[in-house]
XYZ file of C-alpha atoms in Angstrom:
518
model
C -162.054 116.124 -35.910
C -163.840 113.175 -34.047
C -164.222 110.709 -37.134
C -161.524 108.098 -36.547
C -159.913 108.335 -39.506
C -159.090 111.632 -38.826
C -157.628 110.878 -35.228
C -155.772 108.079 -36.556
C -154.013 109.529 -39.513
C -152.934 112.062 -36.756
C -151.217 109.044 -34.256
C -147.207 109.196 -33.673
C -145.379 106.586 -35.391
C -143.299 104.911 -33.077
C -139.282 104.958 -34.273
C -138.176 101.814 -34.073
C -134.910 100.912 -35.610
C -135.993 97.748 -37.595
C -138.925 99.595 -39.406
C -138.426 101.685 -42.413
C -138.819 105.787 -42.216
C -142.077 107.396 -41.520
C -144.464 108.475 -43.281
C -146.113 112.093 -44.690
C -149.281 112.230 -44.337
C -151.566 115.044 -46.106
C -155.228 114.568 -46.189
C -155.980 111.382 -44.723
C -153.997 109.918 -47.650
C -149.969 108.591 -46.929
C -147.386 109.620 -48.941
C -144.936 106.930 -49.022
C -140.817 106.462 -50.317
C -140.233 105.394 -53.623
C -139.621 101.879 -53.258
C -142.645 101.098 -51.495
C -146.566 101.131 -52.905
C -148.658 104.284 -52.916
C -152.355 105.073 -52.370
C -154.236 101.711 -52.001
C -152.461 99.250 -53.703
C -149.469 97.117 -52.695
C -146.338 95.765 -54.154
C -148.421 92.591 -55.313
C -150.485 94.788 -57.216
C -153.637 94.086 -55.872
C -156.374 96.378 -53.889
C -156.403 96.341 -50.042
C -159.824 96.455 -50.035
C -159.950 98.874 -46.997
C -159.028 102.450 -46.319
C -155.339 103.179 -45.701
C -156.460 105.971 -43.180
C -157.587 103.023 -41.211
C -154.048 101.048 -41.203
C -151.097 102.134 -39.328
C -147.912 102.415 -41.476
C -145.692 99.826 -39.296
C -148.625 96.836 -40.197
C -147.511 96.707 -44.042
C -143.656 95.952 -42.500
C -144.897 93.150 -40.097
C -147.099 91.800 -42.480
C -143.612 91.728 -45.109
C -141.502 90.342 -42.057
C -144.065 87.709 -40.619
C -144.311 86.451 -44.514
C -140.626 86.098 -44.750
C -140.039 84.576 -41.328
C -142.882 81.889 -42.513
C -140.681 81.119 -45.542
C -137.525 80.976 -43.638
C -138.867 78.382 -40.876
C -140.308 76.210 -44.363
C -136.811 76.002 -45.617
C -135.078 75.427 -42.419
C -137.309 72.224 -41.935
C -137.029 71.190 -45.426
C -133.562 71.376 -45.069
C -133.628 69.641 -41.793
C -135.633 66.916 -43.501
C -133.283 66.111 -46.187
C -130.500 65.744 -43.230
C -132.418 63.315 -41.490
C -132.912 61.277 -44.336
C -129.533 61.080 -45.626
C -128.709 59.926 -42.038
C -131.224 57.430 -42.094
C -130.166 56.136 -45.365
C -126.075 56.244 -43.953
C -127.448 53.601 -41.499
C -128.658 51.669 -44.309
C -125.460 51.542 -45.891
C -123.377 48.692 -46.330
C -119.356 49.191 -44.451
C -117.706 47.188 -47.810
C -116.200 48.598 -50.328
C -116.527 52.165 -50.674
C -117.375 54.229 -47.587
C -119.418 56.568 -49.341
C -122.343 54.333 -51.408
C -123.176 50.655 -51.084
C -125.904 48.498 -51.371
C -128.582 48.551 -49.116
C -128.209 46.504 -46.050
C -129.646 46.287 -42.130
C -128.822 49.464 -40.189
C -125.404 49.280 -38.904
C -124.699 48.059 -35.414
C -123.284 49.606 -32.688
C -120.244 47.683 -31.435
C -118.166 47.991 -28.357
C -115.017 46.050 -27.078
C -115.922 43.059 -29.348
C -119.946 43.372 -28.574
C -122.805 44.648 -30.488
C -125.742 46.017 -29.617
C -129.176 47.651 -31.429
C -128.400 51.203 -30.698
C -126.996 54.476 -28.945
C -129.435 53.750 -26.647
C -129.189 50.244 -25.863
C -129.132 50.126 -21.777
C -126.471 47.374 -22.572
C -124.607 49.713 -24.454
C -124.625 52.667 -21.751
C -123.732 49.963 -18.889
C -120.656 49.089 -20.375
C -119.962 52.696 -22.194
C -119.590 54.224 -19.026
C -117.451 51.542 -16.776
C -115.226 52.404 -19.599
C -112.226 54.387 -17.883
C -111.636 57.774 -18.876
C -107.769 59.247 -18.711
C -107.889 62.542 -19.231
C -104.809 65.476 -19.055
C -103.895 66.110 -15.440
C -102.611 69.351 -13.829
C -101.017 70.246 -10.405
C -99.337 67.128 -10.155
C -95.608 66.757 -8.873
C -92.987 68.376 -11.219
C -91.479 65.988 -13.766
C -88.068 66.569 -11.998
C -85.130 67.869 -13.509
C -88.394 69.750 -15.740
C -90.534 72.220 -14.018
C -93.944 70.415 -16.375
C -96.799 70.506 -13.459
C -98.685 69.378 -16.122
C -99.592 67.270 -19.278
C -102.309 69.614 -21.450
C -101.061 70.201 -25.222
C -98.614 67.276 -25.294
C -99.335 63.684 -23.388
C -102.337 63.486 -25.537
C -100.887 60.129 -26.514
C -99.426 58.874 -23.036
C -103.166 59.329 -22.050
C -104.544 57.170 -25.026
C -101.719 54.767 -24.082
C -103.105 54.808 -20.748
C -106.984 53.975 -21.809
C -105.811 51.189 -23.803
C -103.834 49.734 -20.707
C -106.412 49.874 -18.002
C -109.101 48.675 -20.330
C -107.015 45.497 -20.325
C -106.069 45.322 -16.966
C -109.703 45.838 -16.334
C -110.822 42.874 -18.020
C -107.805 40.632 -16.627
C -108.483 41.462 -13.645
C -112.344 41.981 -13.030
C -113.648 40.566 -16.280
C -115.153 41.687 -19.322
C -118.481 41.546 -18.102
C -117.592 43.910 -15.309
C -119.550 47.245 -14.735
C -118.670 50.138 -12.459
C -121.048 50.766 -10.028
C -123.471 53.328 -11.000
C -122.923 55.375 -7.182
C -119.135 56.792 -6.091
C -119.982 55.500 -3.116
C -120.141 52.321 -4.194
C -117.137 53.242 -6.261
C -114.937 54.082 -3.521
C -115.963 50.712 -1.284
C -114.943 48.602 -4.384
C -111.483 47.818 -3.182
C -110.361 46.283 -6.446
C -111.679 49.273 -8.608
C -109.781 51.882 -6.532
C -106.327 49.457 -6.914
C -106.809 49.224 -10.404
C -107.141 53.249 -11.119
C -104.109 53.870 -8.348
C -101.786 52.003 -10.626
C -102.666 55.356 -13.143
C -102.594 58.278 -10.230
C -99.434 60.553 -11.609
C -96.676 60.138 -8.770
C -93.341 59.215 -9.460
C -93.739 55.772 -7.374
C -93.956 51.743 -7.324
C -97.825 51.391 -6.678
C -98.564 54.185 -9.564
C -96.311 51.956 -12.017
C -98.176 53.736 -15.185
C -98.139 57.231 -13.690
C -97.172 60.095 -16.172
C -93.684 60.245 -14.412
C -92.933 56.562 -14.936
C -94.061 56.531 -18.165
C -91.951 59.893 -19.376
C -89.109 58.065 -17.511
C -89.130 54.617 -19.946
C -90.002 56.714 -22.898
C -86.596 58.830 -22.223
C -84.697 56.125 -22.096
C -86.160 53.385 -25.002
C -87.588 55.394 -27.950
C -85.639 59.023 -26.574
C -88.699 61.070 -25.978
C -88.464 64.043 -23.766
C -91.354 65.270 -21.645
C -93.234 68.030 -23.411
C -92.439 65.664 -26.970
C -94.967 64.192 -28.884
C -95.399 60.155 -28.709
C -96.578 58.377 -31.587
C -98.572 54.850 -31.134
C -95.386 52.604 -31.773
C -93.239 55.004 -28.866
C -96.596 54.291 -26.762
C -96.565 50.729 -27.107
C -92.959 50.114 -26.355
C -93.251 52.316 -23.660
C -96.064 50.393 -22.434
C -94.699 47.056 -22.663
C -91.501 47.831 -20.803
C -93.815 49.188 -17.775
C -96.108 46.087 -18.041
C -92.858 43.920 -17.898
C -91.981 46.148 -14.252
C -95.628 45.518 -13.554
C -96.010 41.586 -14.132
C -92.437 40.989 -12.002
C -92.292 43.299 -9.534
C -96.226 43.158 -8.492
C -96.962 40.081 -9.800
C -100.193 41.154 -12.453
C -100.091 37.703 -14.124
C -100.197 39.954 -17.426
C -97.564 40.179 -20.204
C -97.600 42.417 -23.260
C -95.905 41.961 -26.352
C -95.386 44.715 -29.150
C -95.612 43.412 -32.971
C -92.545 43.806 -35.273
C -92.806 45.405 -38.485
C -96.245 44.565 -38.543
C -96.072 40.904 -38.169
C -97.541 38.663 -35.349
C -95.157 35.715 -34.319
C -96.792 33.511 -32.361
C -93.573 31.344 -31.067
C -92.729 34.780 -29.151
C -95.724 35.127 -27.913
C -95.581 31.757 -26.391
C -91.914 32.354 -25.279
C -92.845 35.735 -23.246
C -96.282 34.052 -21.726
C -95.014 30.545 -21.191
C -92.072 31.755 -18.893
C -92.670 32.255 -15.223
C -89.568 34.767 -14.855
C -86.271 35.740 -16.561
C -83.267 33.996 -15.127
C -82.585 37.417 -12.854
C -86.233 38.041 -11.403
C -87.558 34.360 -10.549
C -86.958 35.207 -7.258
C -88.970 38.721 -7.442
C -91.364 36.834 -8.600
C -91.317 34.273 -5.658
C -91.675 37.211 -3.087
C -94.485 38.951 -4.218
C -97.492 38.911 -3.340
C -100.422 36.638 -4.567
C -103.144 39.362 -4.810
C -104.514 39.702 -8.188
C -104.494 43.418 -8.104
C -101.983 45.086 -5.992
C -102.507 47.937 -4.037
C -100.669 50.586 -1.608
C -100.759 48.305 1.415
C -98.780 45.290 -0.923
C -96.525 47.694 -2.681
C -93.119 48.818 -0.635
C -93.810 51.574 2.144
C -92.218 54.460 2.113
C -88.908 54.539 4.924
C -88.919 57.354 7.084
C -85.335 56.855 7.218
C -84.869 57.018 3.743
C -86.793 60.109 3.848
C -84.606 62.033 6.279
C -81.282 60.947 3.933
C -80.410 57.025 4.907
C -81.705 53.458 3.892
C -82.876 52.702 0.702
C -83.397 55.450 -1.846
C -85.890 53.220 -4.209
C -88.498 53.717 -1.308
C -88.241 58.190 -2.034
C -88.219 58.093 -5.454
C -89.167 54.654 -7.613
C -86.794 54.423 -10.904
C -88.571 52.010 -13.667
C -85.430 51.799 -15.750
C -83.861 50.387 -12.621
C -86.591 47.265 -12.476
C -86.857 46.253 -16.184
C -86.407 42.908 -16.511
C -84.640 41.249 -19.472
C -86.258 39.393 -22.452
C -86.666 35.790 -22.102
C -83.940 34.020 -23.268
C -84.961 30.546 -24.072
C -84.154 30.017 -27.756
C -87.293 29.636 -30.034
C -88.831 25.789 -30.240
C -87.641 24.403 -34.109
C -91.464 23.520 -34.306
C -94.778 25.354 -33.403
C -96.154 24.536 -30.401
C -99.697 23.608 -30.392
C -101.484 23.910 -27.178
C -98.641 25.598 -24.423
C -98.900 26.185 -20.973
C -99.382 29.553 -20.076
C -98.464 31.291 -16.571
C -99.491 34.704 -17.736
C -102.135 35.851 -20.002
C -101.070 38.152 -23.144
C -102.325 42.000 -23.978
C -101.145 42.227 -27.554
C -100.366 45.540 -29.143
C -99.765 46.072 -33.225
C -98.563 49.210 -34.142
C -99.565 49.948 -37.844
C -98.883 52.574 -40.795
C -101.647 51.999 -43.035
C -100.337 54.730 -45.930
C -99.375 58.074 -45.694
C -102.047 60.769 -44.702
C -105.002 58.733 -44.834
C -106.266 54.859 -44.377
C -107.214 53.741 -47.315
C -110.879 52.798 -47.741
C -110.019 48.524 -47.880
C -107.747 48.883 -44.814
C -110.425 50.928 -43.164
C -112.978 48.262 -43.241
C -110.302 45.451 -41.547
C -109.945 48.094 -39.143
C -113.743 47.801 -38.225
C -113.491 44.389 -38.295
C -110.945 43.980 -35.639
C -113.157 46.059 -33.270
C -115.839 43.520 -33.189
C -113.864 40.435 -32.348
C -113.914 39.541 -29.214
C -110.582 40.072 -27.973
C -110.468 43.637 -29.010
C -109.771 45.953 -26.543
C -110.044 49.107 -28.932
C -106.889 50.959 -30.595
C -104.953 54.012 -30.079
C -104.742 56.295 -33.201
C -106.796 59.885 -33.617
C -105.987 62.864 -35.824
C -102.111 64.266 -36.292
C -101.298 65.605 -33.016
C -104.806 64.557 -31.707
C -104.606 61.176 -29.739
C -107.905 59.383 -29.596
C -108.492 56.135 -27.620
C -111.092 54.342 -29.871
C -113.234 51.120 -28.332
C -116.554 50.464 -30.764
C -117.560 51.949 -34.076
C -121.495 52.494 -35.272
C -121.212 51.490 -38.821
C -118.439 53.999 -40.261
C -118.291 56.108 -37.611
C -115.807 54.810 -34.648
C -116.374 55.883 -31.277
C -113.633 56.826 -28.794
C -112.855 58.643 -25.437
C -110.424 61.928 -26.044
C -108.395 62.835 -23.374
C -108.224 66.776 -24.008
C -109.762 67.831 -21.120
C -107.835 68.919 -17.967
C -108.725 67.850 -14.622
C -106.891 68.204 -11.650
C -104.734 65.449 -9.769
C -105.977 64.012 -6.623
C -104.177 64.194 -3.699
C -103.195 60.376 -2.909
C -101.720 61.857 0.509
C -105.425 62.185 1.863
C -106.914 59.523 4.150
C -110.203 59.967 1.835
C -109.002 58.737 -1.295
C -109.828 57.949 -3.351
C -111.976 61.712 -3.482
C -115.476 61.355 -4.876
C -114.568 64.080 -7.520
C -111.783 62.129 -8.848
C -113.669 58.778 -9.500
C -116.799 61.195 -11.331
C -113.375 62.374 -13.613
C -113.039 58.552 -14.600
C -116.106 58.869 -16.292
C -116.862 60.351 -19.880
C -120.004 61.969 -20.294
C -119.791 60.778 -24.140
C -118.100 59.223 -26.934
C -115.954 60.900 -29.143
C -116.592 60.423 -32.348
C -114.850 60.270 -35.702
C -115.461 58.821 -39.534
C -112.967 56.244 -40.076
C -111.782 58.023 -43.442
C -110.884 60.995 -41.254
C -108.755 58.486 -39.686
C -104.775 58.957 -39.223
C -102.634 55.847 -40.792
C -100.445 55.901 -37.778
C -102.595 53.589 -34.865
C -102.050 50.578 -32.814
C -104.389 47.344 -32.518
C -104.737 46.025 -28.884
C -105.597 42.836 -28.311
C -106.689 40.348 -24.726
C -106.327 37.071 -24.793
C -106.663 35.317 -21.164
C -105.202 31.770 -22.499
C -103.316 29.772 -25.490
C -107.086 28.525 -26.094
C -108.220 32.808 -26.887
C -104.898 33.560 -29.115
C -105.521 30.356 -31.110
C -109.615 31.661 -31.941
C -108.055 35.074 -32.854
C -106.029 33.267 -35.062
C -108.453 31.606 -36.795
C -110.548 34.905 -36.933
C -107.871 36.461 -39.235
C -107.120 33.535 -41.116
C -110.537 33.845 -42.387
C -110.453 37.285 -42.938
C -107.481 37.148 -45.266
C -108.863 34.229 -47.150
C -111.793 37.309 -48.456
C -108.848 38.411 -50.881
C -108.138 42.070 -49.305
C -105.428 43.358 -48.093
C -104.581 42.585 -44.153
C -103.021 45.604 -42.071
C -100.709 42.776 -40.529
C -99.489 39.307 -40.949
C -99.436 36.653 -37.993
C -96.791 33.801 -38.433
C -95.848 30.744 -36.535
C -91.637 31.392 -35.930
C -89.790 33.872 -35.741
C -87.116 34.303 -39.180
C -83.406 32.971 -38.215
C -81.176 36.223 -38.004
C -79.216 36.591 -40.517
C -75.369 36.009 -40.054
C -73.445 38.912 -41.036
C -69.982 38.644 -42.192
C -66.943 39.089 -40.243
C -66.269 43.022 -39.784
C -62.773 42.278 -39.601
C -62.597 40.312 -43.418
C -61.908 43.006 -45.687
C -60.172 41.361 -48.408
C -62.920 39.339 -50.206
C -60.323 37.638 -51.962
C -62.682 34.819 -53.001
C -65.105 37.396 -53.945
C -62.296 38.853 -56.490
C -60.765 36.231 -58.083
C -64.245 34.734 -59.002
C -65.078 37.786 -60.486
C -61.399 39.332 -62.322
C -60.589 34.979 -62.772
C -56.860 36.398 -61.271
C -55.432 36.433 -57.776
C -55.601 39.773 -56.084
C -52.010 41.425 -55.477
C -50.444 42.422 -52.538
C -47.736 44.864 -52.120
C -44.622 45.398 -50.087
C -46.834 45.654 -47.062
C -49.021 42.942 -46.945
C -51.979 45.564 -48.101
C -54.634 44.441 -50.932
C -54.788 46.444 -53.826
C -57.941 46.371 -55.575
């Protein structure tokens, strides 16, 4: 009884749930379950080469379990192997032709807002990555009267995008493209012009927040019939947007106008026509009035009344109406000849809305679309997934890179003598790029484009001229004049009778009562 073989045999087996049942033991000898080894030998076959009075029963099940974990881990890193090297050789493949094999070429660039640079991690890269502005969905903000919507989350996905693709281009009309936010909010908050620019964006129904959420579901009533709580597409976006920048450039004087492609065609007389006038006829003296700040801000934009409040004086000061400020389209007939180096009074943000097939971009189209995010006008393009709005600036070989608005923050409180609030300039911020494989990419988008003078526009133009001299097919066309209308024939003419005697070689008949019968 004090050998220790006989005092272990004799030991409680511990029940724990992961091991298998215990054992019998009768004479210093284990009696085991069918499916596992008896006596001294193993599964394996082969002797243990010690006493099995000496081993406890539970080491035979770690031993099993430790083997298999080992062989788990071995395939988890092979796995994790073959991963890494079919990323590393996705960065060696080339963008033309077909997305999924190519020859072998440089690793892929990363490429932002017309720039590249070496890498995620490029300080360059995270510099301008994050003085990119981030609109996001809002809640808490006022009611989008006569609708009780206190908020934009599940549906102004798009108006958001819309948004992103604006104030990137205000941004770089108005600060530069070489701009960077400061890294503190301190700093942040002290940078007058910063805090002007992102005020034009703060959601209240009013002149200084001209591309608020309640302006914009206001225009997008009215020109493409959109009710708040409706889905916007990137065409519905862009007119919306160009009706506001039209409010913006006459009624604060931005010095920026924006003109919306047609049926996927780029005419350059009209751009010259929009940028070249100061005014329309009806708002040249607007325009005279305002101010000559470059950005404008609460204390240039009209004061509230406190008379209007309490019922009198002018009711444009309680609540701001956009439709009410729209001005009309120039109206200076279209020069018989191209210009060749205009005059511009305004510089031009440039949207093209696209449909580039029918559920998916096709892989040709979806390497001109890569193309025009590293020219240097490019300020990105609004697109995404069906029902997912994505504002895309910069790609990293086929993968583009974009900031996605689905996240809801609240609404600051522009009532407060401290705003802008440090919280709400850290929500202007994306932690990181969203990111997408071009393939994946809905055929419904919009290109946006900056050009600061005639001199920009006329480089751009050259850019896709020799783009579309490579043979592939171009996801627009850019032209010098705009196509004569055609004349349509009097409504009022209904009896061709020209038309029918050429045809039947007789003279149509009339009857009793001067009617034709044909």
């Amino acid at each position: 009884l004090s050998t220790p073989s006989f005092r272990l045999a004799f030991l409680p087996l511990p029940s724990f749930p992961c091991l298998p049942g215990p054992r019998r033991w009768r004479g210093g000898r284990s009696t085991a379950r069918p499916t596992q080894a008896k006596g001294g030998t193993d599964k394996r076959g082969a002797s243990r080469g010690w006493d099995i009075s000496l081993r406890h029963p539970a080491m035979d099940y770690l031993e099993r379990e430790y083997i298999a974990y080992e062989q788990r881990m071995q395939r988890h890193e092979e796995v994790e192997e073959r991963q890494e090297q079919r990323r590393d050789q996705s960065r060696w493949t080339q963008r033309a032709g077909s997305l999924s094999s190519g020859p072998v070429s440089p690793p892929a660039l990363v490429w932002l807002l017309g720039r590249r640079y070496h890498g995620l991690e490029d300080a360059s890269w995270r510099g301008d990555f994050s003085s990119l502005i981030w609109c996001s969905y809002r809640r808490d903000f006022p009611r989008l009267a006569p609708y009780r919507y206190t908020t934009d989350a599940g549906w102004g996905c798009m108006i958001r995008a819309a948004q992103m693709i604006m104030v990137q281009g205000l941004k770089v009309h108005f600060l530069g493209r070489g701009w960077r936010v400061p890294h503190k909010l301190e700093d942040r908050r002290r940078c007058r012009a910063f805090v002007d620019l992102v005020s034009l964006f703060v959601d209240r129904p009013a002149m200084e927040h001209v591309y608020s959420l309640h302006n914009f579901t206001k225009v997008g009533h009215a020109t493409v019939d959109k009710l708040p709580g409706e889905w916007y597409g990137p065409a519905a976006a862009s007119a919306v947007l160009r009706d506001l920048a039209a409010v913006h450039r006459y009624r604060l004087a931005s010095q920026l106008a924006l003109v919306v492609a047609k049926n996927e065609v780029v005419y350059l007389d009209d751009i010259d026509r929009h940028c070249s006038v100061a005014s329309p006829q009806d708002a040249g003296e607007e325009k005279d009035e305002a101010h000559d700040a470059t950005v404008p801000s609460e204390a240039t934009a009209e004061p509230l009344d406190p008379a209007a409040a309490a019922g009198g004086g002018e009711p444009e000061s309680l609540f701001f109406d956009p439709l009410l400020h729209i001005p009309p389209e120039p109206t200076a007939p279209p020069p018989s000849e191209p210009v060749t180096n205009p005059t511009w009074d305004a510089s031009l943000l440039l949207l093209i809305p696209l449909r580039l097939g029918l559920e998916s971009v096709p892989p040709e189209h979806a390497a001109r679309i890569l193309a025009m995010l590293e020219l240097p006008q490019s300020i990105g393009f609004i697109g995404g997934r069906p029902n997912h709005a994505i504002y895309f600036f910069g790609h990293h070989g086929n993968e583009l890179h974009g900031l996605d608005p689905h996240t809801t923050q609240p609404t600051p409180e522009v009532e407060d003598e401290e705003f802008p609030s440090l919280e709400f300039l850290a929500s202007l911020s994306c932690p990181r790029p969203q990111k997408l494989r071009v393939d994946r990419l809905d055929p419904s988008l919009a290109l946006g484009f900056y050009f600061r003078s005639w001199e920009d526009l006329n480089q751009w133009h050259e850019c896709i001229e020799e783009m579309a001299k490579d043979g592939g097919p171009m996801p627009f066309r850019v032209e010098m004049t705009t196509p004569a209308p055609a004349e349509d024939p009097d409504p009022l003419d209904l009896t061709f009778e020209d038309d029918i005697e050429a045809a039947t070689g007789t003279n149509p008949v009339e009857d009793e009562d001067g009617f034709l019968l044909i």
